[in-house]
Amino acid sequence: MSYIEKNKEAWEEAFDNRDPSWGIDIVQRIKTERFPFLEKPMISSIEKLDLKGKTIGQFCCNNGRELLSLMQSGAKEGIGFDIAENQIAFANQTAASLNSNCRFIAQNILEIGTEFYNRFDLIIITIGALCWFKDLSVFFEKVSSCLKKDGVLLINEQHPLTNMLSAPGEDNFNESCPTACVNSYFEKEWIENGGMYYMTNKNYDSKTFINYTHSLSEIMSGICGNGMVITEFREFDYDISGMFSSLDHKAFPLSYVLKAEKVR
């Protein structure tokens, strides 16, 4: 079984064990707030784009809330992809409740078909997506294939330098020195069986999650090596992962926004 197939089983298990409150506020917040579920720096980049009548997509869309929020931009169509079938069913139910022209597809991102090539004016990648792919060059090749020429990629992710840190609850966390770099920046594979806490609000013996850390050079090389040019890169000193909020505004890079455009 491939690492992606194992992760699919683990994510579907996590969704089946989700906390009852998880995701229940999506419809109400989208009806009453401007771009809920998106970080302010991401919103500022989105608002510089003219998305009226455009087709937008999200790779690793989870429960669909970010893409559904983004439909407030006036986009014509939204398409989200995620590997977990039960999360995709949830996302499609939410889209129906909002009467949104947004649909979600259960799909291994690396196997997205040619019918979606040259389809999107914008593709977004948000927190906790890149780590599920072993080879980012292959991942960004698929992103580039699905973008139209001059299409835009926007990424809002955890900063790679945080992979050197330990978070509260981890074995090597030192409360007296939370900025201690205890992991290698270049450490690659992480195998976990402790569940997905942010979705379930509990620790449990779960099916195996396999994720990968990536350096900035891997991310940027993967983008630039697949026909895209980076036009914006902004770093921020606050956490969006829920793991390092105690380090907010203490001069450590914790998150970033990257914008790239497809030029060929």
Tab-separated table of C-alpha atoms in Angstrom:
chain	number	residue	atom	x	y	z
A	1	MET	CA	0.000	0.000	0.000
A	2	SER	CA	1.373	3.439	-0.940
A	3	TYR	CA	1.845	6.218	1.601
A	4	ILE	CA	-1.029	8.110	-0.037
A	5	GLU	CA	-3.383	5.151	0.348
A	6	LYS	CA	-2.393	4.830	4.019
A	7	ASN	CA	-3.029	8.534	4.560
A	8	LYS	CA	-6.420	8.213	2.902
A	9	GLU	CA	-7.443	5.548	5.400
A	10	ALA	CA	-6.125	7.607	8.325
A	11	TRP	CA	-7.893	10.803	7.226
A	12	GLU	CA	-11.190	9.012	6.704
A	13	GLU	CA	-10.843	7.447	10.147
A	14	ALA	CA	-10.176	10.898	11.638
A	15	PHE	CA	-13.248	12.364	9.975
A	16	ASP	CA	-15.395	9.511	11.273
A	17	ASN	CA	-14.088	10.340	14.775
A	18	ARG	CA	-14.424	14.117	14.413
A	19	ASP	CA	-15.602	16.252	17.297
A	20	PRO	CA	-19.363	16.990	16.983
A	21	SER	CA	-18.651	20.723	16.739
A	22	TRP	CA	-16.154	20.377	13.884
A	23	GLY	CA	-17.435	22.077	10.745
A	24	ILE	CA	-20.895	23.003	12.011
A	25	ASP	CA	-20.262	26.758	11.664
A	26	ILE	CA	-19.302	26.772	7.990
A	27	VAL	CA	-22.640	27.728	6.443
A	28	GLN	CA	-23.450	30.448	9.000
A	29	ARG	CA	-20.013	32.048	8.849
A	30	ILE	CA	-19.934	32.126	5.045
A	31	LYS	CA	-23.349	33.773	5.037
A	32	THR	CA	-22.338	36.455	7.541
A	33	GLU	CA	-18.577	37.032	7.185
A	34	ARG	CA	-16.216	38.145	4.431
A	35	PHE	CA	-13.827	35.326	3.473
A	36	PRO	CA	-14.066	33.384	6.744
A	37	PHE	CA	-11.538	30.582	7.263
A	38	LEU	CA	-8.866	32.429	5.248
A	39	GLU	CA	-5.963	34.252	6.899
A	40	LYS	CA	-5.725	38.039	6.473
A	41	PRO	CA	-2.505	37.981	4.379
A	42	MET	CA	-4.105	35.416	2.074
A	43	ILE	CA	-7.189	37.602	1.767
A	44	SER	CA	-5.067	40.635	0.882
A	45	SER	CA	-3.447	38.684	-1.973
A	46	ILE	CA	-6.810	37.382	-3.177
A	47	GLU	CA	-8.379	40.843	-3.188
A	48	LYS	CA	-5.723	42.027	-5.654
A	49	LEU	CA	-6.996	39.483	-8.180
A	50	ASP	CA	-10.005	39.850	-10.463
A	51	LEU	CA	-11.782	36.533	-9.966
A	52	LYS	CA	-15.195	37.479	-11.318
A	53	GLY	CA	-16.341	34.834	-13.750
A	54	LYS	CA	-13.190	32.783	-13.157
A	55	THR	CA	-12.639	29.128	-12.253
A	56	ILE	CA	-10.856	28.547	-8.966
A	57	GLY	CA	-9.609	25.363	-7.330
A	58	GLN	CA	-8.103	24.023	-4.148
A	59	PHE	CA	-5.795	21.044	-3.797
A	60	CYS	CA	-6.205	19.254	-0.432
A	61	CYS	CA	-9.468	21.053	0.296
A	62	ASN	CA	-10.349	19.140	3.486
A	63	ASN	CA	-13.979	19.954	4.381
A	64	GLY	CA	-14.244	22.603	1.660
A	65	ARG	CA	-14.700	25.627	3.887
A	66	GLU	CA	-11.872	27.737	2.433
A	67	LEU	CA	-12.868	27.245	-1.192
A	68	LEU	CA	-16.523	27.848	-0.355
A	69	SER	CA	-15.486	31.094	1.345
A	70	LEU	CA	-13.517	32.098	-1.711
A	71	MET	CA	-16.624	31.890	-3.897
A	72	GLN	CA	-17.541	35.278	-2.388
A	73	SER	CA	-15.006	36.700	-4.865
A	74	GLY	CA	-17.505	36.357	-7.700
A	75	ALA	CA	-15.840	33.308	-9.220
A	76	LYS	CA	-17.923	31.383	-11.733
A	77	GLU	CA	-16.946	27.928	-10.538
A	78	GLY	CA	-15.008	26.274	-7.732
A	79	ILE	CA	-13.565	22.753	-7.714
A	80	GLY	CA	-11.864	21.191	-4.711
A	81	PHE	CA	-9.889	17.963	-4.503
A	82	ASP	CA	-9.118	15.841	-1.467
A	83	ILE	CA	-8.310	12.197	-0.933
A	84	ALA	CA	-10.794	11.519	1.896
A	85	GLU	CA	-14.130	10.431	0.449
A	86	ASN	CA	-16.185	11.169	3.561
A	87	GLN	CA	-14.796	14.712	3.819
A	88	ILE	CA	-15.616	15.293	0.165
A	89	ALA	CA	-19.197	14.110	0.734
A	90	PHE	CA	-19.432	16.562	3.647
A	91	ALA	CA	-18.053	19.396	1.482
A	92	ASN	CA	-20.573	18.712	-1.291
A	93	GLN	CA	-23.430	18.727	1.221
A	94	THR	CA	-22.215	22.088	2.529
A	95	ALA	CA	-22.004	23.484	-1.019
A	96	ALA	CA	-25.591	22.386	-1.614
A	97	SER	CA	-26.705	24.087	1.601
A	98	LEU	CA	-25.104	27.312	0.373
A	99	ASN	CA	-26.409	26.893	-3.177
A	100	SER	CA	-22.812	27.411	-4.251
A	101	ASN	CA	-21.468	26.569	-7.704
A	102	CYS	CA	-18.679	24.673	-6.026
A	103	ARG	CA	-18.076	20.938	-6.282
A	104	PHE	CA	-15.666	18.609	-4.576
A	105	ILE	CA	-13.982	15.516	-5.938
A	106	ALA	CA	-12.443	12.602	-4.018
A	107	GLN	CA	-9.125	12.268	-5.798
A	108	ASN	CA	-5.453	11.585	-5.263
A	109	ILE	CA	-4.039	14.967	-6.275
A	110	LEU	CA	-1.219	13.312	-8.194
A	111	GLU	CA	-3.776	11.455	-10.326
A	112	ILE	CA	-5.996	14.368	-11.347
A	113	GLY	CA	-7.064	13.707	-14.935
A	114	THR	CA	-6.337	15.661	-18.090
A	115	GLU	CA	-9.919	16.961	-18.160
A	116	PHE	CA	-8.785	19.444	-15.510
A	117	TYR	CA	-5.639	20.574	-17.328
A	118	ASN	CA	-5.528	24.277	-18.273
A	119	ARG	CA	-8.793	24.693	-16.337
A	120	PHE	CA	-8.067	27.005	-13.408
A	121	ASP	CA	-7.436	30.740	-13.150
A	122	LEU	CA	-6.435	30.324	-9.495
A	123	ILE	CA	-5.396	27.371	-7.353
A	124	ILE	CA	-5.000	27.794	-3.603
A	125	ILE	CA	-2.958	25.682	-1.175
A	126	THR	CA	-3.536	26.254	2.539
A	127	ILE	CA	-2.052	25.188	5.855
A	128	GLY	CA	-1.179	21.521	6.223
A	129	ALA	CA	-1.275	20.472	2.560
A	130	LEU	CA	2.293	20.259	1.253
A	131	CYS	CA	3.452	17.889	3.985
A	132	TRP	CA	1.375	15.027	2.585
A	133	PHE	CA	3.467	14.743	-0.587
A	134	LYS	CA	6.851	13.096	-0.727
A	135	ASP	CA	8.018	14.777	-3.950
A	136	LEU	CA	6.949	18.392	-4.377
A	137	SER	CA	8.276	18.538	-7.933
A	138	VAL	CA	5.641	15.978	-8.946
A	139	PHE	CA	2.982	17.815	-6.932
A	140	PHE	CA	3.719	21.199	-8.522
A	141	GLU	CA	3.850	19.621	-11.965
A	142	LYS	CA	0.187	18.711	-11.434
A	143	VAL	CA	-0.591	22.223	-10.172
A	144	SER	CA	1.006	23.762	-13.261
A	145	SER	CA	-0.807	21.384	-15.596
A	146	CYS	CA	-4.159	22.367	-14.100
A	147	LEU	CA	-3.524	26.131	-14.237
A	148	LYS	CA	-4.284	28.140	-17.345
A	149	LYS	CA	-1.431	30.148	-18.825
A	150	ASP	CA	-1.089	33.261	-16.650
A	151	GLY	CA	-3.031	31.440	-13.923
A	152	VAL	CA	-2.104	32.089	-10.293
A	153	LEU	CA	-1.020	29.790	-7.482
A	154	LEU	CA	-1.452	31.074	-3.916
A	155	ILE	CA	0.029	29.226	-0.945
A	156	ASN	CA	-0.551	30.075	2.725
A	157	GLU	CA	1.401	27.585	4.807
A	158	GLN	CA	3.326	26.918	7.968
A	159	HIS	CA	6.913	28.157	7.633
A	160	PRO	CA	9.402	25.307	6.975
A	161	LEU	CA	11.665	26.550	9.767
A	162	THR	CA	9.024	25.444	12.289
A	163	ASN	CA	9.877	21.847	11.377
A	164	MET	CA	13.034	22.347	13.435
A	165	LEU	CA	10.958	23.083	16.543
A	166	SER	CA	9.086	20.806	18.906
A	167	ALA	CA	5.495	21.583	19.836
A	168	PRO	CA	3.834	21.215	23.254
A	169	GLY	CA	2.950	17.590	23.843
A	170	GLU	CA	5.822	16.201	21.795
A	171	ASP	CA	8.473	14.115	23.515
A	172	ASN	CA	11.363	16.501	22.851
A	173	PHE	CA	9.505	19.718	23.732
A	174	ASN	CA	11.372	21.917	26.207
A	175	GLU	CA	8.949	24.330	27.872
A	176	SER	CA	11.796	26.487	29.169
A	177	CYS	CA	13.185	26.936	25.650
A	178	PRO	CA	10.369	26.595	23.075
A	179	THR	CA	12.559	28.013	20.287
A	180	ALA	CA	15.183	25.264	20.654
A	181	CYS	CA	15.885	23.684	17.259
A	182	VAL	CA	15.664	19.988	18.096
A	183	ASN	CA	14.942	18.592	14.622
A	184	SER	CA	16.929	18.769	11.411
A	185	TYR	CA	15.695	21.324	8.882
A	186	PHE	CA	16.208	18.628	6.265
A	187	GLU	CA	14.578	15.744	8.131
A	188	LYS	CA	12.204	14.119	5.712
A	189	GLU	CA	9.681	11.481	6.777
A	190	TRP	CA	7.440	11.494	9.840
A	191	ILE	CA	5.288	8.488	10.768
A	192	GLU	CA	2.508	9.057	13.285
A	193	ASN	CA	-0.255	6.990	14.878
A	194	GLY	CA	-1.607	9.494	17.394
A	195	GLY	CA	-4.648	10.621	15.459
A	196	MET	CA	-5.588	14.033	14.077
A	197	TYR	CA	-6.224	16.164	17.161
A	198	TYR	CA	-7.405	19.353	15.449
A	199	MET	CA	-10.354	17.465	13.950
A	200	THR	CA	-11.169	15.120	16.829
A	201	ASN	CA	-10.068	17.055	19.950
A	202	LYS	CA	-8.665	13.828	21.336
A	203	ASN	CA	-5.647	11.596	21.071
A	204	TYR	CA	-6.272	8.037	19.928
A	205	ASP	CA	-4.427	5.081	18.428
A	206	SER	CA	-5.012	5.801	14.777
A	207	LYS	CA	-4.185	4.371	11.442
A	208	THR	CA	-0.817	5.539	10.178
A	209	PHE	CA	-0.283	9.084	8.927
A	210	ILE	CA	2.897	9.579	6.879
A	211	ASN	CA	3.996	13.137	6.188
A	212	TYR	CA	7.102	14.872	4.916
A	213	THR	CA	8.944	18.055	5.799
A	214	HIS	CA	10.129	20.274	2.952
A	215	SER	CA	12.685	23.074	2.890
A	216	LEU	CA	12.008	26.412	1.235
A	217	SER	CA	14.376	25.404	-1.555
A	218	GLU	CA	12.271	22.295	-2.265
A	219	ILE	CA	9.088	24.358	-2.370
A	220	MET	CA	10.484	27.114	-4.559
A	221	SER	CA	12.382	24.759	-6.865
A	222	GLY	CA	9.268	22.647	-7.311
A	223	ILE	CA	7.321	25.724	-8.366
A	224	CYS	CA	9.932	27.323	-10.619
A	225	GLY	CA	10.845	24.009	-12.219
A	226	ASN	CA	7.307	23.542	-13.494
A	227	GLY	CA	6.668	26.602	-15.601
A	228	MET	CA	5.744	29.021	-12.826
A	229	VAL	CA	7.415	32.213	-11.605
A	230	ILE	CA	7.255	33.369	-7.973
A	231	THR	CA	5.983	36.951	-7.867
A	232	GLU	CA	5.354	37.368	-4.131
A	233	PHE	CA	6.781	35.868	-0.957
A	234	ARG	CA	5.856	37.240	2.477
A	235	GLU	CA	6.852	35.795	5.848
A	236	PHE	CA	5.009	36.350	9.139
A	237	ASP	CA	5.867	36.034	12.809
A	238	TYR	CA	2.626	34.361	13.858
A	239	ASP	CA	1.422	30.790	13.811
A	240	ILE	CA	-1.425	29.433	11.672
A	241	SER	CA	-0.904	25.762	12.510
A	242	GLY	CA	-2.183	25.806	16.103
A	243	MET	CA	1.143	24.350	17.281
A	244	PHE	CA	3.353	27.368	17.978
A	245	SER	CA	1.046	30.189	19.048
A	246	SER	CA	3.194	30.803	22.150
A	247	LEU	CA	5.882	32.086	19.760
A	248	ASP	CA	3.638	34.631	18.053
A	249	HIS	CA	5.328	37.997	17.445
A	250	LYS	CA	8.648	36.868	18.957
A	251	ALA	CA	10.818	37.339	15.863
A	252	PHE	CA	10.542	33.751	14.610
A	253	PRO	CA	9.176	33.020	11.091
A	254	LEU	CA	6.025	30.935	11.566
A	255	SER	CA	3.978	31.268	8.370
A	256	TYR	CA	4.137	32.637	4.842
A	257	VAL	CA	2.190	33.560	1.725
A	258	LEU	CA	3.629	32.743	-1.694
A	259	LYS	CA	2.206	33.772	-5.052
A	260	ALA	CA	3.324	32.331	-8.377
A	261	GLU	CA	2.122	32.720	-11.964
A	262	LYS	CA	2.185	30.163	-14.754
A	263	VAL	CA	4.237	31.549	-17.626
A	264	ARG	CA	4.414	28.492	-19.895
